[in-house]
Coordinates of C-alpha atoms in Angstrom, one line a residue:
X1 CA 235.7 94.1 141.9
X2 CA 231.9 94.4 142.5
X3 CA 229.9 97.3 141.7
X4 CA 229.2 99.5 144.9
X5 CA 225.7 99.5 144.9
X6 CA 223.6 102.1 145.6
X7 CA 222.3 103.3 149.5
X8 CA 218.9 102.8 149.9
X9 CA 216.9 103.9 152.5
X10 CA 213.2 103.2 152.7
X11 CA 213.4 103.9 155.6
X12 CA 214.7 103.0 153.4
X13 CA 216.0 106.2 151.2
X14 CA 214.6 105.0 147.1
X15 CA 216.9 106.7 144.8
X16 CA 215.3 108.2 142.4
X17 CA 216.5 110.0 139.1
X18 CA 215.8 113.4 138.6
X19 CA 213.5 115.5 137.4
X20 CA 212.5 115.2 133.8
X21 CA 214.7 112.2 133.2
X22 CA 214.9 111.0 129.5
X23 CA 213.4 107.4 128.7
X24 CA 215.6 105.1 127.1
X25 CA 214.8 103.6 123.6
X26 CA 212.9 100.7 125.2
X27 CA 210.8 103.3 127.4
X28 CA 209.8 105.1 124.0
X29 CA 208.7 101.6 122.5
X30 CA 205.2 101.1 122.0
X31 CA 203.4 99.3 124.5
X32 CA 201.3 97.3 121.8
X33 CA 198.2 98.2 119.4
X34 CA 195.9 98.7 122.1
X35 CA 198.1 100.9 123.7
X36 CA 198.7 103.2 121.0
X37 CA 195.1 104.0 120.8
X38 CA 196.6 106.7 122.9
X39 CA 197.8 108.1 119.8
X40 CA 194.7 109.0 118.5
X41 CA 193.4 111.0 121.5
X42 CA 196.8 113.1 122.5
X43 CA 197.2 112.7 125.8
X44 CA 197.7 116.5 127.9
X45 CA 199.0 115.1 131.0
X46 CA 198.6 112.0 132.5
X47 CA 201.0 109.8 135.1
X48 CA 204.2 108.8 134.5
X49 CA 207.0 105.8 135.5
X50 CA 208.9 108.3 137.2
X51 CA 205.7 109.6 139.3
X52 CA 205.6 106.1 140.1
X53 CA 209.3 105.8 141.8
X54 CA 209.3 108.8 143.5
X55 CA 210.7 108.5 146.7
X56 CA 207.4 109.9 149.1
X57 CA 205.2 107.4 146.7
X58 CA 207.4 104.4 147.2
X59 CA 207.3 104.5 151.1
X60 CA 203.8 105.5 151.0
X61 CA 203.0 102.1 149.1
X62 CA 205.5 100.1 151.3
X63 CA 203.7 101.6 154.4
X64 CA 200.7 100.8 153.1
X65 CA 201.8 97.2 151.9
X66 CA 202.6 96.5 155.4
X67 CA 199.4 97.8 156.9
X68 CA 197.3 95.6 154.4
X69 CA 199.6 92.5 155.8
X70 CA 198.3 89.7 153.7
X71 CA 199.5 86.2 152.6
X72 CA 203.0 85.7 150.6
X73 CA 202.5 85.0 146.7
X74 CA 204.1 82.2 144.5
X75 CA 207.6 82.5 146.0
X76 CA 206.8 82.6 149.7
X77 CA 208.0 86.1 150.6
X78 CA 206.4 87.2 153.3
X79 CA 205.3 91.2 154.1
X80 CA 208.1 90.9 156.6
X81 CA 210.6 89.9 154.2
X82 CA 210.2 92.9 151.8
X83 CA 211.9 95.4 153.1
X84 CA 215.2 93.6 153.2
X85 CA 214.6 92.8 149.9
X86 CA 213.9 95.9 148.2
X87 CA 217.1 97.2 150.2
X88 CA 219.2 94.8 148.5
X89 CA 217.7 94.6 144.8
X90 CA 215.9 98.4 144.1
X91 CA 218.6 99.2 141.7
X92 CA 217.4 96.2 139.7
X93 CA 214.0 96.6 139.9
X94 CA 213.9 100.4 139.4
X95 CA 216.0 100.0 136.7
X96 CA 213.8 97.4 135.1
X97 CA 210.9 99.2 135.6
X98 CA 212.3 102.2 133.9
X99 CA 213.2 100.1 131.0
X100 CA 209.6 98.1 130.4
X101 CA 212.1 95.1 131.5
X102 CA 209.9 94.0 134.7
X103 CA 207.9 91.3 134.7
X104 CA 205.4 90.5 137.2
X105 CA 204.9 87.0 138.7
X106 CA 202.2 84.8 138.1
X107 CA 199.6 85.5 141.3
X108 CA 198.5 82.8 143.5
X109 CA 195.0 81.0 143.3
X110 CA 193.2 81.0 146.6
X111 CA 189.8 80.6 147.3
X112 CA 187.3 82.0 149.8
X113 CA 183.9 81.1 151.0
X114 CA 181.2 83.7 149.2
X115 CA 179.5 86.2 152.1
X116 CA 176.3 84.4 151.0
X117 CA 177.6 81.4 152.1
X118 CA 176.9 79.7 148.9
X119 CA 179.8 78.9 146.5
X120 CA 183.4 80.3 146.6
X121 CA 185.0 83.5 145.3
X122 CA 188.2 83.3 143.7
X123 CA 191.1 85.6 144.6
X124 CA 194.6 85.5 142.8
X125 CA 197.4 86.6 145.7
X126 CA 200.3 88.4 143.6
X127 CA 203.7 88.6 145.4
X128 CA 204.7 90.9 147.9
X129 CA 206.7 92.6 145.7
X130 CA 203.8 92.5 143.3
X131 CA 201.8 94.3 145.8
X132 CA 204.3 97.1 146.3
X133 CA 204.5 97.9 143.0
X134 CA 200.8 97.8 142.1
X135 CA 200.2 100.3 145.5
X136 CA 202.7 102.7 143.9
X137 CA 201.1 102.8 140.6
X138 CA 197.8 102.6 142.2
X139 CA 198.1 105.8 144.4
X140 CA 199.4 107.9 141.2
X141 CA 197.2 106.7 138.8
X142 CA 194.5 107.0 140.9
X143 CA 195.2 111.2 141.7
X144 CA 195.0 111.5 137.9
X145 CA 191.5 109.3 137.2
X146 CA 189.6 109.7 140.1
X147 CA 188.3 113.3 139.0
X148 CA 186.9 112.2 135.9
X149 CA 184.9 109.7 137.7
X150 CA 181.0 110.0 138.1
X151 CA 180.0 111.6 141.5
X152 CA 177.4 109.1 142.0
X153 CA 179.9 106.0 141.8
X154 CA 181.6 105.7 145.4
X155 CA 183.3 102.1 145.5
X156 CA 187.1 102.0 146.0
X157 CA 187.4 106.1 145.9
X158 CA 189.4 108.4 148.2
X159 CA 187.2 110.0 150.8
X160 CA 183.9 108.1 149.5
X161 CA 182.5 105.2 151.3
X162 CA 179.3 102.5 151.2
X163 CA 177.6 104.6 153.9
X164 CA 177.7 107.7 151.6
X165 CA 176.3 105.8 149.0
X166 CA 173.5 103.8 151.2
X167 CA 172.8 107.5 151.7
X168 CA 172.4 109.0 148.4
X169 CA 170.5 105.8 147.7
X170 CA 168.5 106.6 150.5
X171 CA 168.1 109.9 149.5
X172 CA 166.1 108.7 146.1
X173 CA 164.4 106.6 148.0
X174 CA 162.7 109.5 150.1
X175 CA 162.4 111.7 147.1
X176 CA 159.7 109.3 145.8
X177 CA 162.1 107.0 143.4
X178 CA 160.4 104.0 145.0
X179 CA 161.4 101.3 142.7
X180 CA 165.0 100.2 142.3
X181 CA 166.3 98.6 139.3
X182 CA 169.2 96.2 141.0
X183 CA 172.1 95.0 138.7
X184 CA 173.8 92.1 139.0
X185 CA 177.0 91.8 137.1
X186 CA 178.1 87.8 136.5
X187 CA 181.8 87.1 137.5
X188 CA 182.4 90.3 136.7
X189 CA 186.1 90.8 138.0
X190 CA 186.2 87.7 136.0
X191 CA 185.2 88.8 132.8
X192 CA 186.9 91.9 132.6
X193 CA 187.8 92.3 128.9
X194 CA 191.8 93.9 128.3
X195 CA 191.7 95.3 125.2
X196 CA 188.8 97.3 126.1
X197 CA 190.6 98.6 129.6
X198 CA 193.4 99.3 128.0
X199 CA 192.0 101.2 125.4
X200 CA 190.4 103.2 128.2
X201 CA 194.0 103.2 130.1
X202 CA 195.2 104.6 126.8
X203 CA 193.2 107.8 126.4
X204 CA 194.2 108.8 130.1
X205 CA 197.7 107.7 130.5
X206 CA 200.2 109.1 127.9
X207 CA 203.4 106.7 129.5
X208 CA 203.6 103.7 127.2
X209 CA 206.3 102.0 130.1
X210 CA 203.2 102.2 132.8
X211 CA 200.7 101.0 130.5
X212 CA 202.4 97.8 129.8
X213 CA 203.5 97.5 133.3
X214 CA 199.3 97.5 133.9
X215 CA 198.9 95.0 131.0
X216 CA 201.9 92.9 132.6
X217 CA 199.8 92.4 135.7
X218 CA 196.7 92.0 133.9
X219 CA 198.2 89.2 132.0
X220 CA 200.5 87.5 134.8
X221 CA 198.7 84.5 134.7
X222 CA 197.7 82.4 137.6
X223 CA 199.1 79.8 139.6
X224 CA 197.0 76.8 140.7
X225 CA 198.4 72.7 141.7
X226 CA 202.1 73.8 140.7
X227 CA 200.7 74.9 136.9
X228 CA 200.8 78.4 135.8
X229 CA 197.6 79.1 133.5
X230 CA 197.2 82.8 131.0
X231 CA 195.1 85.0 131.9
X232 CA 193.3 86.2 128.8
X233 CA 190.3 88.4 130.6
X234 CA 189.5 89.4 134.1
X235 CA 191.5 91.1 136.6
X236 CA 192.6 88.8 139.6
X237 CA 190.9 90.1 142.9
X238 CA 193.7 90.3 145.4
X239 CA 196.0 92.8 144.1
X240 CA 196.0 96.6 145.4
X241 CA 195.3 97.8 141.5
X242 CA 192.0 95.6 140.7
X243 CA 189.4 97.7 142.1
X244 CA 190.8 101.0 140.3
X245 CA 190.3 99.2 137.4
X246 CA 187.2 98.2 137.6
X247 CA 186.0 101.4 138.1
X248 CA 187.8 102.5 134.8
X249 CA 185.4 99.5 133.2
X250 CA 182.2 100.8 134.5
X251 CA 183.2 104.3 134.4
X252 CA 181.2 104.4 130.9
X253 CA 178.4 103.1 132.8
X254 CA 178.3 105.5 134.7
X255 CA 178.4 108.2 132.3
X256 CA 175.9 106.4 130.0
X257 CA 173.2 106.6 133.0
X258 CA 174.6 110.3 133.3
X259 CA 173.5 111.2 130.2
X260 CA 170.4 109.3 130.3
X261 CA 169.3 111.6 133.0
X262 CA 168.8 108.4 135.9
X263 CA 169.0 108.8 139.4
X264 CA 172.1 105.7 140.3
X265 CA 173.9 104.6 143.2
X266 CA 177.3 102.4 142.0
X267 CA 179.2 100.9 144.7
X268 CA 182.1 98.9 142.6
X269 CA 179.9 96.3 140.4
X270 CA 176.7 96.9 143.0
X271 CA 174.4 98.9 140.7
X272 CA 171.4 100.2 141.8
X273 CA 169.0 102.3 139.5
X274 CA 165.6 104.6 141.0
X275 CA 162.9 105.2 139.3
X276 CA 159.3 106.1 140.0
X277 CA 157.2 103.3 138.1
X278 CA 157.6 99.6 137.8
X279 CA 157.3 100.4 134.0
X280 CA 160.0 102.5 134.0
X281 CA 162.3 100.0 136.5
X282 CA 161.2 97.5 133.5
X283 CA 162.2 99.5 130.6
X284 CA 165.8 100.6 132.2
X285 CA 166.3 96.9 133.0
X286 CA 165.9 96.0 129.3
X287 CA 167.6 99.0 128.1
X288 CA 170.6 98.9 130.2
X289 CA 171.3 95.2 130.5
X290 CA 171.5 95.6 126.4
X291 CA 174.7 98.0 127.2
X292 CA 176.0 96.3 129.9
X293 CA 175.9 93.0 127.1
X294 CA 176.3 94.5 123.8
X295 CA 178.7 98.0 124.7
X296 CA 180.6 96.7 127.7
X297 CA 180.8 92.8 127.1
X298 CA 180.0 91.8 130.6
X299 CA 176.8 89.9 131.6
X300 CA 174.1 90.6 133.4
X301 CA 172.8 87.6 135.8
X302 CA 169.1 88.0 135.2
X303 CA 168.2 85.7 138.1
X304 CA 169.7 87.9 140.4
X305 CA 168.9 91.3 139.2
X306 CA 164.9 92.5 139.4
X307 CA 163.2 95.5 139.8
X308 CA 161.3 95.9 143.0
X309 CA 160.7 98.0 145.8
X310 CA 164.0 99.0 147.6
X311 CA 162.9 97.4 150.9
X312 CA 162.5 94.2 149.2
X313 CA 166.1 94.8 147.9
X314 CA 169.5 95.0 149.4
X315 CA 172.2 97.5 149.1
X316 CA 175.8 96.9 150.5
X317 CA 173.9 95.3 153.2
X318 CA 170.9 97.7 154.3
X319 CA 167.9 97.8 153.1
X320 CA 164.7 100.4 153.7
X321 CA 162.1 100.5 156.3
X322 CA 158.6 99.6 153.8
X323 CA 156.3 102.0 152.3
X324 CA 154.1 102.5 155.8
X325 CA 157.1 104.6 157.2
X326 CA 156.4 108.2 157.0
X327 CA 160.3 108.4 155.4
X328 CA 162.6 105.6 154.9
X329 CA 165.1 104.1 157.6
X330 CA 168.0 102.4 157.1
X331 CA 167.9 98.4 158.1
X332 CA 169.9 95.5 157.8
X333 CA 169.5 93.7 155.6
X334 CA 167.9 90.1 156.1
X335 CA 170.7 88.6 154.2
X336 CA 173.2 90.5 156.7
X337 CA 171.8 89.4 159.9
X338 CA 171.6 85.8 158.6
X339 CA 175.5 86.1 157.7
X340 CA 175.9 87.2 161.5
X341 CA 174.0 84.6 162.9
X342 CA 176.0 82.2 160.7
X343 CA 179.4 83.8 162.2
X344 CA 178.2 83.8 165.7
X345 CA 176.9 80.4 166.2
X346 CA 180.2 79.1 164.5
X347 CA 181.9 80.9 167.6
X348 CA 179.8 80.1 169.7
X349 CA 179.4 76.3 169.1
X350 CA 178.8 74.7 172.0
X351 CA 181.2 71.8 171.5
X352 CA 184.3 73.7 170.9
X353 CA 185.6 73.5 173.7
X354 CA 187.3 76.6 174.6
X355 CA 187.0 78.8 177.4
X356 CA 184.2 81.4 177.5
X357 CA 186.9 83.6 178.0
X358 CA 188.7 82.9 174.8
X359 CA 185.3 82.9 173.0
X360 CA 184.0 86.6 174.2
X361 CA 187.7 87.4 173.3
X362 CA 187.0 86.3 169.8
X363 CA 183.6 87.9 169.7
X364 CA 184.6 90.9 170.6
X365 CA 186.6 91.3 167.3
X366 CA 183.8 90.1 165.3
X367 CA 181.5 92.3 166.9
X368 CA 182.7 95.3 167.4
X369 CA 183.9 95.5 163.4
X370 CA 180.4 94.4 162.7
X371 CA 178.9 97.3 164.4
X372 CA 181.4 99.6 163.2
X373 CA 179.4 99.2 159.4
X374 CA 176.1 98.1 160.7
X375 CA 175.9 100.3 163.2
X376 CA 174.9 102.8 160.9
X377 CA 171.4 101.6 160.5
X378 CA 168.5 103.6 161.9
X379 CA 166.7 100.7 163.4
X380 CA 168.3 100.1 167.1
X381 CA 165.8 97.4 167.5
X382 CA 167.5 95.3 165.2
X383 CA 171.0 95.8 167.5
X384 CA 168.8 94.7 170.4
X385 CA 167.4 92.0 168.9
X386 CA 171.1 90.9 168.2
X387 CA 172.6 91.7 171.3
X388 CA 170.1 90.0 173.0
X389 CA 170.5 86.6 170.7
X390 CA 174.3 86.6 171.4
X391 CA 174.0 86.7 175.0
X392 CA 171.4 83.7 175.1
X393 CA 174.4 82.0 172.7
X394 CA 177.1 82.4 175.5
X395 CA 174.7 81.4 178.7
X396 CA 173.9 77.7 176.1
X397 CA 177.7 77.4 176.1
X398 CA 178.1 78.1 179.8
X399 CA 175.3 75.8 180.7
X400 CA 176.8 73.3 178.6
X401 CA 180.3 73.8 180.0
X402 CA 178.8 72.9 183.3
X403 CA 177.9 69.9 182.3
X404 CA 176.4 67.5 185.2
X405 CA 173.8 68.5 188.0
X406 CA 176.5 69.2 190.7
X407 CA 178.4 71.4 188.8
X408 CA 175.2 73.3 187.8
X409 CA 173.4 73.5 191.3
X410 CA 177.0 74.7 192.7
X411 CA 177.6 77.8 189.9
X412 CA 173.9 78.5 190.4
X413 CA 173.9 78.2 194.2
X414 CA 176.9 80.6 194.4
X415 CA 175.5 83.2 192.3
X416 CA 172.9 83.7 194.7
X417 CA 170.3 81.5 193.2
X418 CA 168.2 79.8 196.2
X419 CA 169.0 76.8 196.5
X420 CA 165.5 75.0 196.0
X421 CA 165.2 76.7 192.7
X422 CA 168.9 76.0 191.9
X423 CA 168.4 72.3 192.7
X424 CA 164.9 72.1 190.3
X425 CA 166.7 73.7 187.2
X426 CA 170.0 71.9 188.0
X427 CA 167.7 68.5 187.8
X428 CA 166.0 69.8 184.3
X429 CA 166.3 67.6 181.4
X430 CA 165.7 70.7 179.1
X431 CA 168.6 71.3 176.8
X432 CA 171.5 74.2 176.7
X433 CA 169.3 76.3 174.3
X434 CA 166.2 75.8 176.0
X435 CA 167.3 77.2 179.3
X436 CA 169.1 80.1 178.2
X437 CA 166.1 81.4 178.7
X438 CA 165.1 80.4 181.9
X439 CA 164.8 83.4 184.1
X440 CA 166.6 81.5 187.0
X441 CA 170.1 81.0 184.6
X442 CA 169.2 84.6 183.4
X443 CA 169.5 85.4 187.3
X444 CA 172.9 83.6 187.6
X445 CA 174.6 85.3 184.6
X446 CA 173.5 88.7 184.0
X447 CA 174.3 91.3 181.4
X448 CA 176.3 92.7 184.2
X449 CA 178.5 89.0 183.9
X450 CA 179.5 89.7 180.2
X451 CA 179.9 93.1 180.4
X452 CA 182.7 92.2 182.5
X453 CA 184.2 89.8 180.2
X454 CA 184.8 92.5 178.1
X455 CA 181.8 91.7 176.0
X456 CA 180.7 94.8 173.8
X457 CA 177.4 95.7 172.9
X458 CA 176.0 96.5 169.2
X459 CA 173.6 98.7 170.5
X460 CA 174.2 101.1 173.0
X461 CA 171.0 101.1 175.3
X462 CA 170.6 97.4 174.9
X463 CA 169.9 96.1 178.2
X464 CA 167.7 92.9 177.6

């Protein structure tokens, strides 16, 4: 007769054991001699396996699992799919958690075009399950590092965000820190090295079963062409626990510039550094770059890093307004509006052919995400500018829709263009791009037009 197994509910109900539950032998086990540098700092209190499977946590992870969405891993699960799952195999999995007997799956290679444009970035999709169980750790560990962490780092942090940290940034910037020292950190998810994070992992989290559960996930290896390869440094960007621990790597940064007395911004591995001289932006460069290499065993990509004045840098995509401005404005960056332009001509290539319907539709996503983080800047000229740009876009693609000379004199007729004038434009061997804007086609499709195609705009008094 099979064993009855357990109800579970997640809405599911998790079962959980009880309070102060004894580990088993294996759970005692050292997790290996990284690990035990633990031992020699005596952890007070730190997270635990059990924190981990509590009941709240779990559907809190699964709820946020689900919201995240995301594509299946190695063994084709979907996000979908989970739930079922976990209803029929939790015992198993619980069980093997408690018991340092759960191994995680090798993630999935994927790549993705760089928001520069040039190169890829490579992301390593764990499974769904993977996902789940790296949320649950995530939102425990997290409760019991975050506090320690510098108040001048803001990437990946409860309740911080890369406006607060354009703003402190800002902030130095006004003060009269008007030279930035602007870290760039080579491959640095990629060169994360284990020993070193674990060590770290060690001195904060006294439970030897979640440490090697980290180190599992750390060390899953990565699928690619049907071959699994070892992962021996790094920490796979896809998975819900990678930016957590990269903030425990540069957490010593952090507290090295701390104690150095500098004035920082760190946005995950953005690192920006104020000072009031170029000789000083020099001499942190050197000094700190010699840390980054020597202490932390990352690199520093000298051709990308430079000290300069902050409106000749970029920061999470603003910049400043120059050193003529009374006190500095946020802008966009140049590098931002570029990546825009990029996105909206793709959308708006004139030989698509799609409706303009369907490509306002798919604007409108882009663009109003786009102004939800942009739209912070304190330049509205720039959202103008834009707004302005993307309408000229759409009326190219409409004139090129249109195609021949009647079909153009007819659309331009009946949107009260007189007809002479409708029949010399119609007639014009000027291109799509050129005539956009032509005050006559400007006549026929107004802002009015897209505005009721449901076309939103980036800047709220932009009327042009």
């Amino acid at each position: 007769m099979q064993k009855e197994r357990q109800p579970i509910q997640l809405e599911l109900v998790f079962a959980t054991g009880k309070a102060g539950e004894a580990r088993t032998p294996e759970g005692r086990k050292a997790e290996d001699g990284t690990a035990m540098a633990g031992n020699q700092s005596p952890v007070v209190r730190g997270p635990t396996m059990e924190e981990v499977l509590e009941r709240e946590n779990l559907r809190k992870a699964l709820g946020q699992v689900r919201r995240n969405k995301g594509a299946p891993g190695i063994d084709g699960m979907t996000v979908e799919q989970l739930a079922a799952h976990l209803r029929e195999d939790w015992p198993e999995i619980r069980q093997a958690l408690l018991h340092c007997c759960y191994q995680p799956v090798p993630v999935r290679r994927v790549e993705i075009p760089k928001p520069s444009g040039h190169g890829m970035r490579q992301l390593g999709i764990p499974t769904v399950l993977d996902r789940f169980i790296q949320q649950a750790v995530l939102q425990v560990v997290q409760r019991y590092l975050d506090p320690s962490f510098s108040e001048r780092s803001y990437g990946f942090r409860p309740g911080r965000s890369a406006h607060q940290a354009v703003t402190r940034a800002q902030e130095y910037v006004a003060a009269g820190y008007r030279w930035t020292v602007d870290f760039d950190l080579e491959k640095f998810f990629d060169r994360v090295n284990h020993d070193r994070l674990m060590a770290h992992l060690a001195r904060r989290i006294g439970d030897k079963r979640l440490l090697k559960l980290i180190r599992g996930f750390l060390r899953a290896g990565v699928m690619e062409n049907g071959l699994v390869s070892p992962i021996d440094e790094g920490t796979p960007q896809g998975g819900p626990l990678s930016p957590l621990l990269s903030n425990v790597v540069l957490d010593e940064l952090d507290w090295e510039l701390e104690r150095r007395g500098h004035h920082f911004v760190r946005y995950a591995d953005d690192c920006n550094v104020y000072v009031r001289s170029l000789r000083a932006g020099q001499r942190v460069m050197a000094n700190i770059s010699r840390f980054i290499e020597t202490r932390l065993r990352l690199k520093v990509n000298a051709a990308k890093s430079a000290v300069a004045p902050p409106w000749q840098r970029k920061f999470l995509g603003f910049s400043f307004t120059g050193p003529n401005t009374p006190q500095p404005a946020r802008r966009i960056a140049p590098q931002a509006l570029e990546r825009f332009r990029r996105r909206v001509r793709e959308m708006t290539w004139r030989r698509r052919g799609v409706s303009i319907e369907q490509i306002v539709a798919e604007l409108s996503v882009y663009l109003t995400g786009w102004r939800g983080y942009f739209g912070f800047c304190e330049t509205p000229w720039q959202l103008r500018e834009l707004d302005s740009w993307v309408r000229r876009r759409l009326r190219a693609v409409i004139w090129k829709q249109w195609k021949r000379y009647h079909a153009r004199y007819r659309e331009l007729t009946r949107r009260g263009v007189p007809r002479a004038v409708a029949q010399s434009v119609a007639a014009s061997s000027r291109g799509p791009w050129p005539l956009s804007q032509n005050y006559v086609v400007h006549r026929a499709l107004p802002n009015a037009f897209f505005r009721s195609l449901g076309l939103p705009l980036l800047e709220a008094a932009a009327d042009t």
